[in-house]
């Protein structure tokens, strides 16, 4: 792999606003093909495109800034090293998410060794219907500024137990399939579904205290 | 279906991951149950709020360290 000085300089000082990083573009496969054939600028473009989302992912899983940064950095390094194994029929971002999630989970497991140790599905007779259900009233956009809502969400995600948080992040934010989530976490599809249900109900319950009608925190 | 049955399938219902008969039974239950309808709608809204969250801007020093590490990696690979 030959990296020119110009490309090195590009890599060291990219413009974060040059391309928004939230939308999959049709040229992704072209960038991946170019990166696979040794084009460092193409890989740089992929990094520019996805670094914010990957940092959000690793931060959401680890909830620790240092671990999140390390996981993100190692994820991009591994992606670069293993580009040759990437199957071009699949989506690059999904592949990257799985690498980054594994890096973040490895760090989370170091801090929380019992992660996913209790992997039982919901029991048949367990009562799971929420209590004290009240209308939420005006939409969140009408009640809270975007920055306030981000703070609330940050607080709520922080309060979720890691076992539930990780499933919610992979399924609902990163939109991995149930099967991809199960494979990434090394648990069964049934366990993913069970945890996702609990996680979504917990998310609703925690947001309830901010959004129920007539109350604001 | 009882309320407990409906809430147990809530996630699959929102994902459309149920057979037609179960979907129909849940819709029938929701048509007559205000509490379950609120829980379903609020859970959907909670997921939407979560999905709408924008990634925050990466701190400049984090971006700089990432690029330094990648530059080093690329340099090593080019040898």
Short mmCIF file of C-alpha atoms in Angstrom, two decimals:
data_model
loop_
_atom_site.label_atom_id
_atom_site.label_comp_id
_atom_site.label_asym_id
_atom_site.label_seq_id
_atom_site.Cartn_x
_atom_site.Cartn_y
_atom_site.Cartn_z
CA UNK A 1 0.00 0.00 0.00
CA UNK A 2 1.50 3.33 -1.08
CA UNK A 3 0.34 6.43 0.73
CA UNK A 4 1.38 9.73 -0.79
CA UNK A 5 2.27 12.74 1.35
CA UNK A 6 -0.70 14.58 -0.06
CA UNK A 7 -2.98 11.79 1.07
CA UNK A 8 -1.34 11.68 4.49
CA UNK A 9 -1.96 15.39 4.83
CA UNK A 10 -5.55 14.90 3.79
CA UNK A 11 -5.93 12.27 6.44
CA UNK A 12 -4.47 14.45 9.15
CA UNK A 13 -6.65 17.46 8.43
CA UNK A 14 -9.99 16.51 6.95
CA UNK A 15 -12.96 18.78 7.04
CA UNK A 16 -15.58 17.22 9.31
CA UNK A 17 -18.33 19.20 7.65
CA UNK A 18 -17.42 18.32 4.11
CA UNK A 19 -19.83 15.42 3.99
CA UNK A 20 -22.66 14.68 6.41
CA UNK A 21 -22.08 11.22 7.84
CA UNK A 22 -25.59 10.04 8.51
CA UNK A 23 -26.81 8.91 5.12
CA UNK A 24 -25.69 5.87 3.18
CA UNK A 25 -24.58 6.98 -0.25
CA UNK A 26 -24.69 5.13 -3.48
CA UNK A 27 -20.96 5.58 -3.94
CA UNK A 28 -20.10 3.62 -0.77
CA UNK A 29 -19.28 0.47 -2.73
CA UNK A 30 -16.99 2.46 -5.04
CA UNK A 31 -15.10 3.83 -2.04
CA UNK A 32 -14.81 0.36 -0.53
CA UNK A 33 -13.55 -1.11 -3.82
CA UNK A 34 -10.99 1.69 -4.12
CA UNK A 35 -9.93 1.30 -0.47
CA UNK A 36 -9.53 -2.45 -0.95
CA UNK A 37 -7.19 -1.82 -3.84
CA UNK A 38 -5.01 0.40 -1.67
CA UNK A 39 -6.50 3.85 -2.13
CA UNK A 40 -5.88 5.49 1.27
CA UNK A 41 -7.95 8.57 0.37
CA UNK A 42 -10.96 6.34 -0.23
CA UNK A 43 -10.58 4.78 3.19
CA UNK A 44 -10.19 8.27 4.64
CA UNK A 45 -13.50 9.18 3.08
CA UNK A 46 -15.14 6.20 4.74
CA UNK A 47 -13.65 7.26 8.08
CA UNK A 48 -14.91 10.84 7.60
CA UNK A 49 -18.32 9.52 6.75
CA UNK A 50 -18.79 7.18 9.68
CA UNK A 51 -16.56 8.28 12.56
CA UNK A 52 -19.28 10.22 14.38
CA UNK A 53 -21.75 7.38 14.14
CA UNK A 54 -19.17 4.83 15.22
CA UNK A 55 -18.16 6.99 18.18
CA UNK A 56 -21.84 7.33 19.15
CA UNK A 57 -22.12 3.54 18.96
CA UNK A 58 -19.05 2.81 21.09
CA UNK A 59 -20.06 5.54 23.54
CA UNK A 60 -23.59 4.17 23.79
CA UNK A 61 -22.27 0.70 24.55
CA UNK A 62 -19.42 1.52 26.91
CA UNK A 63 -20.71 4.80 28.47
CA UNK A 64 -17.05 5.57 29.08
CA UNK A 65 -15.26 8.17 26.99
CA UNK A 66 -11.82 6.56 27.09
CA UNK A 67 -13.15 3.08 26.24
CA UNK A 68 -15.34 4.53 23.49
CA UNK A 69 -12.42 6.29 21.85
CA UNK A 70 -10.18 3.21 22.08
CA UNK A 71 -12.93 0.99 20.68
CA UNK A 72 -13.58 3.37 17.79
CA UNK A 73 -9.90 3.66 16.95
CA UNK A 74 -9.33 -0.09 17.06
CA UNK A 75 -12.47 -0.68 14.99
CA UNK A 76 -11.20 1.51 12.14
CA UNK A 77 -7.74 -0.05 12.38
CA UNK A 78 -9.21 -3.55 12.19
CA UNK A 79 -11.51 -2.55 9.35
CA UNK A 80 -8.48 -1.24 7.44
CA UNK A 81 -6.46 -4.40 8.14
CA UNK A 82 -9.28 -6.74 7.17
CA UNK A 83 -10.74 -4.87 4.21
CA UNK A 84 -9.69 -7.78 2.02
CA UNK A 85 -12.17 -10.07 3.80
CA UNK A 86 -15.13 -7.70 3.37
CA UNK A 87 -17.78 -9.18 1.08
CA UNK A 88 -18.72 -6.40 -1.33
CA UNK A 89 -22.30 -7.57 -1.70
CA UNK A 90 -23.01 -6.49 1.87
CA UNK A 91 -23.19 -3.05 3.43
CA UNK A 92 -19.84 -1.65 4.60
CA UNK A 93 -21.38 0.32 7.46
CA UNK A 94 -23.06 -2.80 8.90
CA UNK A 95 -19.75 -4.63 8.72
CA UNK A 96 -18.06 -1.70 10.48
CA UNK A 97 -20.79 -1.56 13.16
CA UNK A 98 -20.23 -5.22 14.00
CA UNK A 99 -16.46 -4.70 14.33
CA UNK A 100 -16.96 -1.58 16.49
CA UNK A 101 -19.64 -3.23 18.61
CA UNK A 102 -17.30 -6.14 19.32
CA UNK A 103 -14.50 -3.75 20.30
CA UNK A 104 -16.85 -1.82 22.59
CA UNK A 105 -18.31 -5.01 24.09
CA UNK A 106 -14.84 -6.34 24.84
CA UNK A 107 -14.14 -3.23 26.88
CA UNK A 108 -17.54 -3.28 28.54
CA UNK A 109 -17.07 -6.94 29.52
CA UNK A 110 -13.76 -6.05 31.18
CA UNK A 111 -15.64 -3.60 33.38
CA UNK A 112 -18.82 -5.72 33.66
CA UNK A 113 -17.76 -9.39 33.56
CA UNK A 114 -21.33 -10.61 34.15
CA UNK A 115 -22.70 -9.07 30.97
CA UNK A 116 -25.26 -11.43 29.41
CA UNK A 117 -24.75 -13.97 32.18
CA UNK A 118 -28.51 -14.02 32.83
CA UNK A 119 -29.80 -14.95 29.45
CA UNK A 120 -33.18 -16.43 30.23
CA UNK A 121 -36.24 -15.53 28.14
CA UNK A 122 -39.27 -13.90 29.73
CA UNK A 123 -41.27 -16.45 31.72
CA UNK A 124 -44.77 -17.30 30.47
CA UNK A 125 -46.70 -15.98 33.45
CA UNK A 126 -44.55 -12.98 34.25
CA UNK A 127 -46.61 -9.77 34.52
CA UNK A 128 -45.09 -7.25 32.14
CA UNK A 129 -47.95 -4.79 31.58
CA UNK A 130 -46.82 -1.31 32.67
CA UNK A 131 -48.73 0.30 35.57
CA UNK A 132 -50.00 3.85 35.97
CA UNK A 133 -50.24 4.52 32.24
CA UNK A 134 -50.89 8.17 31.35
CA UNK A 135 -51.12 10.14 28.15
CA UNK A 136 -47.89 11.88 27.10
CA UNK A 137 -49.67 14.94 25.79
CA UNK A 138 -47.81 17.27 23.40
CA UNK A 139 -45.11 15.74 21.24
CA UNK A 140 -41.55 15.84 22.61
CA UNK A 141 -40.60 18.38 19.93
CA UNK A 142 -43.24 20.77 21.28
CA UNK A 143 -42.11 20.38 24.89
CA UNK A 144 -38.35 20.21 24.69
CA UNK A 145 -35.66 21.90 22.61
CA UNK A 146 -33.48 19.51 20.62
CA UNK A 147 -30.56 19.98 23.02
CA UNK A 148 -32.82 19.31 26.03
CA UNK A 149 -34.14 16.15 24.43
CA UNK A 150 -30.59 15.01 23.75
CA UNK A 151 -29.75 15.53 27.44
CA UNK A 152 -32.82 13.59 28.51
CA UNK A 153 -32.00 10.74 26.15
CA UNK A 154 -28.41 10.69 27.35
CA UNK A 155 -29.62 10.41 30.94
CA UNK A 156 -32.09 7.65 30.05
CA UNK A 157 -29.51 5.61 28.10
CA UNK A 158 -27.10 6.00 31.00
CA UNK A 159 -29.67 4.55 33.38
CA UNK A 160 -30.37 1.44 31.29
CA UNK A 161 -28.58 -1.70 32.42
CA UNK A 162 -25.82 -2.64 29.93
CA UNK A 163 -27.52 -5.92 28.91
CA UNK A 164 -30.57 -4.03 27.71
CA UNK A 165 -28.77 -0.95 26.45
CA UNK A 166 -26.54 -2.92 24.07
CA UNK A 167 -29.45 -4.74 22.41
CA UNK A 168 -31.40 -1.51 22.05
CA UNK A 169 -28.44 0.28 20.50
CA UNK A 170 -27.70 -2.46 17.97
CA UNK A 171 -31.31 -3.12 16.97
CA UNK A 172 -32.95 0.29 17.15
CA UNK A 173 -30.17 2.81 16.55
CA UNK A 174 -27.86 0.81 14.30
CA UNK A 175 -30.69 -1.20 12.77
CA UNK A 176 -28.90 -4.52 12.77
CA UNK A 177 -31.26 -7.43 12.18
CA UNK A 178 -32.20 -9.69 15.09
CA UNK A 179 -29.91 -12.37 13.64
CA UNK A 180 -27.00 -9.94 13.19
CA UNK A 181 -27.48 -8.69 16.75
CA UNK A 182 -27.53 -12.25 18.08
CA UNK A 183 -24.35 -13.12 16.16
CA UNK A 184 -22.59 -9.95 17.34
CA UNK A 185 -23.49 -10.56 20.98
CA UNK A 186 -23.06 -14.33 20.91
CA UNK A 187 -26.57 -14.98 22.25
CA UNK A 188 -29.64 -16.65 20.75
CA UNK A 189 -32.24 -14.93 18.58
CA UNK A 190 -34.83 -15.68 21.29
CA UNK A 191 -32.65 -13.96 23.89
CA UNK A 192 -32.24 -10.89 21.64
CA UNK A 193 -36.02 -10.65 21.20
CA UNK A 194 -36.65 -11.07 24.90
CA UNK A 195 -34.09 -8.43 25.82
CA UNK A 196 -35.28 -6.06 23.13
CA UNK A 197 -38.84 -6.20 24.47
CA UNK A 198 -37.66 -5.50 28.01
CA UNK A 199 -35.29 -2.78 26.81
CA UNK A 200 -37.99 -1.00 24.82
CA UNK A 201 -40.41 -1.16 27.76
CA UNK A 202 -37.73 0.22 30.06
CA UNK A 203 -36.98 3.01 27.59
CA UNK A 204 -40.68 3.93 27.50
CA UNK A 205 -40.89 3.86 31.28
CA UNK A 206 -37.85 6.06 31.75
CA UNK A 207 -39.03 8.58 29.15
CA UNK A 208 -42.48 8.52 30.74
CA UNK A 209 -41.34 10.64 33.66
CA UNK A 210 -40.28 13.41 31.28
CA UNK A 211 -43.12 13.16 28.78
CA UNK A 212 -46.31 12.40 30.72
CA UNK A 213 -48.94 15.10 30.39
CA UNK A 214 -48.77 18.06 32.73
CA UNK A 215 -45.26 17.28 33.98
CA UNK A 216 -41.91 18.61 32.94
CA UNK A 217 -38.55 18.12 34.57
CA UNK B 1 -55.73 -12.02 23.99
CA UNK B 2 -55.05 -10.54 27.43
CA UNK B 3 -53.14 -7.28 27.98
CA UNK B 4 -50.17 -9.36 29.10
CA UNK B 5 -50.26 -11.36 25.86
CA UNK B 6 -50.30 -8.13 23.83
CA UNK B 7 -47.44 -6.48 25.71
CA UNK B 8 -45.42 -9.69 25.45
CA UNK B 9 -45.70 -9.41 21.64
CA UNK B 10 -45.29 -5.63 21.56
CA UNK B 11 -41.77 -5.69 20.16
CA UNK B 12 -42.63 -8.22 17.45
CA UNK B 13 -45.78 -6.25 16.68
CA UNK B 14 -43.84 -3.02 16.18
CA UNK B 15 -41.31 -4.85 14.01
CA UNK B 16 -44.07 -6.50 11.97
CA UNK B 17 -42.53 -9.81 12.96
CA UNK B 18 -45.77 -11.75 13.59
CA UNK B 19 -48.08 -13.93 11.53
CA UNK B 20 -51.20 -12.31 10.06
CA UNK B 21 -53.55 -13.98 12.53
CA UNK B 22 -51.67 -12.72 15.62
CA UNK B 23 -51.37 -9.23 14.10
CA UNK B 24 -55.11 -9.18 13.57
CA UNK B 25 -55.83 -10.34 17.13
CA UNK B 26 -53.56 -7.67 18.57
CA UNK B 27 -55.20 -4.97 16.46
CA UNK B 28 -58.59 -6.15 17.68
CA UNK B 29 -57.41 -5.96 21.30
CA UNK B 30 -55.91 -2.50 20.78
CA UNK B 31 -59.17 -1.23 19.28
CA UNK B 32 -60.85 -1.86 22.62
CA UNK B 33 -58.03 -1.27 25.13
CA UNK B 34 -56.91 2.30 25.79
CA UNK B 35 -54.02 1.35 28.11
CA UNK B 36 -52.41 -1.10 25.68
CA UNK B 37 -52.85 1.42 22.85
CA UNK B 38 -51.04 4.05 24.93
CA UNK B 39 -48.20 1.65 25.75
CA UNK B 40 -47.81 0.62 22.11
CA UNK B 41 -47.87 4.22 20.84
CA UNK B 42 -45.54 5.49 23.57
CA UNK B 43 -43.07 2.66 23.02
CA UNK B 44 -43.05 3.43 19.31
CA UNK B 45 -42.50 7.11 20.09
CA UNK B 46 -39.68 6.24 22.51
CA UNK B 47 -37.95 4.22 19.78
CA UNK B 48 -38.43 7.10 17.32
CA UNK B 49 -36.86 9.54 19.80
CA UNK B 50 -33.93 7.17 20.24
CA UNK B 51 -33.48 6.76 16.47
CA UNK B 52 -33.69 10.50 15.84
CA UNK B 53 -30.73 11.20 18.10
CA UNK B 54 -28.02 12.87 16.08
CA UNK B 55 -24.43 11.75 16.62
CA UNK B 56 -22.59 14.46 18.53
CA UNK B 57 -19.62 16.20 16.93
CA UNK B 58 -16.43 14.27 17.55
CA UNK B 59 -14.07 16.21 19.85
CA UNK B 60 -11.17 17.64 17.83
CA UNK B 61 -8.55 15.84 19.92
CA UNK B 62 -10.32 12.51 19.41
CA UNK B 63 -10.37 13.04 15.65
CA UNK B 64 -6.71 14.03 15.68
CA UNK B 65 -5.71 10.90 17.62
CA UNK B 66 -7.76 8.68 15.28
CA UNK B 67 -6.05 10.15 12.23
CA UNK B 68 -2.63 9.86 13.80
CA UNK B 69 -3.25 6.18 14.55
CA UNK B 70 -4.55 5.50 11.05
CA UNK B 71 -1.70 7.36 9.44
CA UNK B 72 0.73 5.23 11.41
CA UNK B 73 -1.17 2.07 10.43
CA UNK B 74 -1.14 3.02 6.74
CA UNK B 75 2.52 3.89 6.90
CA UNK B 76 3.31 0.48 8.44
CA UNK B 77 1.19 -1.25 5.81
CA UNK B 78 3.01 0.54 3.02
CA UNK B 79 6.42 -0.78 4.08
#
